[in-house]
């Protein structure tokens, strides 16, 4: 089976390159840790986890140039559509779907979703099945027991991308508990170190996970094959 290459673009932004190119939360231009500029990226599908600026990021600009479809929660999708009518937006809600041959499940996340003031939809994470591999991008969230269901319904999860920065999301302790529930083969920590409030130590996360999964600490720009 062909491999899927996963590149960490900084903060919560990832690029999955297989038979399709999938971007998740491509926040680059205002991201002090961005590993790429929006104009450098190609995409077929862009997944957005919630309306906060550090997640919608440069989705619209990239979709306009590449023709990628933006997938987001129904209300967030409408919010994006209001900003640009030139992009194809797929609005959905918690549940499974297929977009261009990629199986996607929008799953709950415990967080908020807004333009900073007004609520827009609800936050989510994504299960992504691409070329026979299963990925979970948690979005911004606290840990919750239903993560166990994601493993039972869609597992085994080959790679989980989990926030560990604390303050707005899980910190290392909560994310290590999430690893117990999800039982992924590999886990990449994200959403830390971008700004002072979310400065947390990925080595502490690795210690807390112990042998329960392979923790792969990626610097922005680094990638792994799954
Ligand atoms: Ni957020
Ligand atoms: Mn965030």
Tab-separated table of C-alpha atoms and ligand atoms in Angstrom:
chain	number	residue	atom	x	y	z
A	1	UNK	CA	0.000	0.000	0.000
A	2	UNK	CA	1.266	3.462	-0.818
A	3	UNK	CA	2.256	5.584	2.126
A	4	UNK	CA	0.564	8.750	3.310
A	5	UNK	CA	3.042	11.493	4.221
A	6	UNK	CA	1.987	13.791	7.027
A	7	UNK	CA	3.689	17.172	7.314
A	8	UNK	CA	3.303	19.334	10.403
A	9	UNK	CA	2.894	22.942	9.260
A	10	UNK	CA	2.916	24.463	12.771
A	11	UNK	CA	0.222	25.050	15.440
A	12	UNK	CA	-2.725	22.781	14.420
A	13	UNK	CA	-1.996	22.775	10.678
A	14	UNK	CA	-1.220	19.509	8.914
A	15	UNK	CA	-0.853	18.341	5.339
A	16	UNK	CA	-1.714	14.722	4.455
A	17	UNK	CA	-0.286	13.675	1.103
A	18	UNK	CA	-1.557	10.438	-0.396
A	19	UNK	CA	-3.734	9.816	-3.452
A	20	UNK	CA	-5.405	13.071	-2.340
A	21	UNK	CA	-3.930	16.104	-0.615
A	22	UNK	CA	-5.754	17.005	2.555
A	23	UNK	CA	-5.006	20.065	4.664
A	24	UNK	CA	-6.319	20.486	8.188
A	25	UNK	CA	-6.624	23.957	9.767
A	26	UNK	CA	-4.091	25.708	7.490
A	27	UNK	CA	-3.281	28.727	9.649
A	28	UNK	CA	-0.037	30.088	8.190
A	29	UNK	CA	0.178	33.785	7.400
A	30	UNK	CA	-0.272	35.000	10.989
A	31	UNK	CA	1.237	31.886	12.531
A	32	UNK	CA	4.655	32.636	14.065
A	33	UNK	CA	5.576	28.932	13.733
A	34	UNK	CA	4.290	28.392	10.182
A	35	UNK	CA	6.450	26.062	8.106
A	36	UNK	CA	5.010	27.151	4.751
A	37	UNK	CA	3.326	30.077	3.071
A	38	UNK	CA	-0.265	29.636	1.888
A	39	UNK	CA	0.783	30.142	-1.750
A	40	UNK	CA	3.145	27.160	-1.510
A	41	UNK	CA	0.476	24.605	-0.675
A	42	UNK	CA	-1.616	22.380	-2.905
A	43	UNK	CA	-4.818	20.753	-1.719
A	44	UNK	CA	-7.854	18.767	-2.822
A	45	UNK	CA	-9.660	19.022	0.501
A	46	UNK	CA	-9.297	21.474	3.386
A	47	UNK	CA	-10.793	20.447	6.726
A	48	UNK	CA	-11.626	23.221	9.183
A	49	UNK	CA	-12.291	22.258	12.810
A	50	UNK	CA	-13.878	25.509	14.021
A	51	UNK	CA	-14.249	29.205	13.288
A	52	UNK	CA	-11.375	30.562	15.395
A	53	UNK	CA	-8.822	32.426	13.297
A	54	UNK	CA	-5.974	30.079	14.197
A	55	UNK	CA	-7.930	27.247	12.508
A	56	UNK	CA	-9.809	28.756	9.548
A	57	UNK	CA	-6.515	30.526	8.897
A	58	UNK	CA	-5.747	30.790	5.188
A	59	UNK	CA	-8.299	28.184	4.064
A	60	UNK	CA	-10.172	30.548	1.746
A	61	UNK	CA	-7.046	31.849	0.020
A	62	UNK	CA	-5.727	28.315	-0.558
A	63	UNK	CA	-9.110	27.027	-1.761
A	64	UNK	CA	-9.468	29.930	-4.208
A	65	UNK	CA	-6.105	29.223	-5.814
A	66	UNK	CA	-6.210	25.408	-5.798
A	67	UNK	CA	-9.929	24.724	-6.213
A	68	UNK	CA	-9.863	22.628	-3.023
A	69	UNK	CA	-13.153	21.934	-1.281
A	70	UNK	CA	-13.432	23.313	2.235
A	71	UNK	CA	-15.186	20.961	4.663
A	72	UNK	CA	-16.559	22.458	7.877
A	73	UNK	CA	-19.514	22.301	10.185
A	74	UNK	CA	-22.658	23.567	8.412
A	75	UNK	CA	-22.687	26.929	10.197
A	76	UNK	CA	-18.940	27.470	9.853
A	77	UNK	CA	-19.278	26.531	6.167
A	78	UNK	CA	-21.931	29.234	5.707
A	79	UNK	CA	-19.690	31.732	7.492
A	80	UNK	CA	-16.870	30.891	5.060
A	81	UNK	CA	-19.233	31.083	2.075
A	82	UNK	CA	-20.267	34.586	3.171
A	83	UNK	CA	-16.642	35.703	2.966
A	84	UNK	CA	-16.074	34.286	-0.491
A	85	UNK	CA	-18.471	32.968	-3.073
A	86	UNK	CA	-15.597	31.642	-5.223
A	87	UNK	CA	-14.867	28.641	-3.022
A	88	UNK	CA	-16.611	25.301	-2.875
A	89	UNK	CA	-17.678	24.628	0.705
A	90	UNK	CA	-19.079	21.378	2.068
A	91	UNK	CA	-21.173	22.003	5.173
A	92	UNK	CA	-21.827	18.976	7.355
A	93	UNK	CA	-22.329	18.053	10.978
A	94	UNK	CA	-21.179	15.334	13.360
A	95	UNK	CA	-21.284	12.137	11.328
A	96	UNK	CA	-19.647	10.284	8.457
A	97	UNK	CA	-19.431	11.351	4.828
A	98	UNK	CA	-17.267	10.896	1.786
A	99	UNK	CA	-15.610	13.732	-0.099
A	100	UNK	CA	-13.797	12.886	-3.360
A	101	UNK	CA	-13.164	9.319	-2.246
A	102	UNK	CA	-11.891	10.301	1.203
A	103	UNK	CA	-13.922	8.970	4.121
A	104	UNK	CA	-14.372	11.715	6.702
A	105	UNK	CA	-16.150	11.683	10.037
A	106	UNK	CA	-16.831	14.961	11.742
A	107	UNK	CA	-16.641	14.196	15.465
A	108	UNK	CA	-17.355	16.294	18.557
A	109	UNK	CA	-14.761	18.438	20.350
A	110	UNK	CA	-15.139	20.280	23.652
A	111	UNK	CA	-14.246	23.878	22.890
A	112	UNK	CA	-15.959	26.973	21.452
A	113	UNK	CA	-16.357	28.184	17.882
A	114	UNK	CA	-16.784	31.852	17.061
A	115	UNK	CA	-15.446	34.829	15.161
A	116	UNK	CA	-14.129	35.971	18.548
A	117	UNK	CA	-17.476	37.388	19.678
A	118	UNK	CA	-20.396	35.586	18.058
A	119	UNK	CA	-20.782	31.828	18.194
A	120	UNK	CA	-20.536	30.073	14.848
A	121	UNK	CA	-21.513	26.420	14.800
A	122	UNK	CA	-19.733	24.026	17.127
A	123	UNK	CA	-16.141	22.856	17.213
A	124	UNK	CA	-15.177	19.454	15.843
A	125	UNK	CA	-12.405	17.027	15.179
A	126	UNK	CA	-12.024	14.735	12.180
A	127	UNK	CA	-11.479	11.069	11.544
A	128	UNK	CA	-9.915	10.837	8.078
A	129	UNK	CA	-9.470	7.590	6.165
A	130	UNK	CA	-7.092	8.062	3.257
A	131	UNK	CA	-5.448	5.250	1.271
A	132	UNK	CA	-6.306	2.699	3.951
A	133	UNK	CA	-4.875	4.723	6.852
A	134	UNK	CA	-6.958	6.168	9.636
A	135	UNK	CA	-6.130	9.571	11.116
A	136	UNK	CA	-7.694	11.541	13.942
A	137	UNK	CA	-7.205	15.305	14.193
A	138	UNK	CA	-8.763	16.364	17.495
A	139	UNK	CA	-9.109	20.080	16.725
A	140	UNK	CA	-9.102	22.173	19.897
A	141	UNK	CA	-10.579	20.138	22.710
A	142	UNK	CA	-10.484	18.940	26.265
A	143	UNK	CA	-10.297	15.179	26.787
A	144	UNK	CA	-13.615	13.299	26.921
A	145	UNK	CA	-14.578	9.662	27.373
A	146	UNK	CA	-16.332	9.434	23.983
A	147	UNK	CA	-12.886	9.415	22.387
A	148	UNK	CA	-13.051	5.699	23.173
A	149	UNK	CA	-15.922	5.446	20.664
A	150	UNK	CA	-13.750	6.883	17.895
A	151	UNK	CA	-11.398	3.967	18.429
A	152	UNK	CA	-14.235	1.410	18.653
A	153	UNK	CA	-16.042	2.709	15.555
A	154	UNK	CA	-13.174	3.699	13.277
A	155	UNK	CA	-9.995	2.262	14.817
A	156	UNK	CA	-7.345	1.184	14.792
A	157	UNK	CA	-6.156	4.778	14.472
A	158	UNK	CA	-2.789	4.914	12.734
A	159	UNK	CA	-2.012	8.501	13.718
A	160	UNK	CA	-3.653	10.888	16.180
A	161	UNK	CA	-2.911	14.621	16.189
A	162	UNK	CA	-3.653	15.942	19.688
A	163	UNK	CA	-3.404	19.415	21.239
A	164	UNK	CA	-1.169	19.556	24.336
A	165	UNK	CA	-0.751	23.303	24.906
A	166	UNK	CA	-3.203	23.706	27.780
A	167	UNK	CA	-5.019	27.013	28.457
A	168	UNK	CA	-7.362	26.617	25.425
A	169	UNK	CA	-7.159	22.816	25.100
A	170	UNK	CA	-5.860	19.682	26.780
A	171	UNK	CA	-2.432	19.897	28.329
A	172	UNK	CA	0.045	17.002	28.411
A	173	UNK	CA	-1.765	15.155	31.236
A	174	UNK	CA	-5.195	15.276	29.579
A	175	UNK	CA	-3.743	14.438	26.156
A	176	UNK	CA	-1.987	11.390	27.644
A	177	UNK	CA	-5.395	10.241	28.949
A	178	UNK	CA	-6.788	10.787	25.430
A	179	UNK	CA	-4.091	8.436	24.115
A	180	UNK	CA	-5.333	5.751	26.534
A	181	UNK	CA	-8.871	6.122	25.149
A	182	UNK	CA	-7.918	6.350	21.467
A	183	UNK	CA	-5.151	3.731	21.450
A	184	UNK	CA	-3.507	5.173	18.330
A	185	UNK	CA	-0.370	3.569	16.910
A	186	UNK	CA	1.335	6.956	16.625
A	187	UNK	CA	0.557	10.349	18.102
A	188	UNK	CA	1.846	13.796	17.134
A	189	UNK	CA	1.398	16.614	19.687
A	190	UNK	CA	0.204	19.967	18.348
A	191	UNK	CA	-1.228	23.348	19.422
A	192	UNK	CA	1.655	24.193	21.776
A	193	UNK	CA	4.527	26.660	21.735
A	194	UNK	CA	2.908	29.023	19.244
A	195	UNK	CA	2.392	31.742	21.857
A	196	UNK	CA	3.309	32.063	25.570
A	197	UNK	CA	-0.035	30.860	27.063
A	198	UNK	CA	0.311	27.492	25.311
A	199	UNK	CA	3.994	26.894	25.991
A	200	UNK	CA	4.000	23.277	27.093
A	201	UNK	CA	6.633	20.561	26.935
A	202	UNK	CA	6.122	17.780	24.376
A	203	UNK	CA	8.746	15.691	26.220
A	204	UNK	CA	6.488	15.737	29.289
A	205	UNK	CA	3.638	14.483	27.093
A	206	UNK	CA	5.912	11.730	25.768
A	207	UNK	CA	6.850	10.704	29.320
A	208	UNK	CA	3.211	10.572	30.400
A	209	UNK	CA	2.168	8.480	27.375
A	210	UNK	CA	4.938	6.034	28.243
A	211	UNK	CA	4.737	2.972	26.016
A	212	UNK	CA	1.032	3.332	25.176
A	213	UNK	CA	1.721	4.793	21.713
A	214	UNK	CA	4.666	5.991	19.687
A	215	UNK	CA	4.939	9.736	20.339
A	216	UNK	CA	6.420	11.531	17.335
A	217	UNK	CA	7.444	15.097	18.135
A	218	UNK	CA	7.560	17.029	14.879
A	219	UNK	CA	9.063	20.464	14.479
A	220	UNK	CA	7.097	22.657	12.065
A	221	UNK	CA	8.070	21.529	8.563
A	222	UNK	CA	8.951	17.973	9.560
A	223	UNK	CA	6.977	15.027	8.270
A	224	UNK	CA	6.386	11.336	8.866
A	225	UNK	CA	5.209	8.501	6.701
A	226	UNK	CA	2.182	6.559	7.864
B	1	LIG	NI1	-9.912	27.430	19.144
B	2	LIG	MN1	-6.816	27.079	18.582
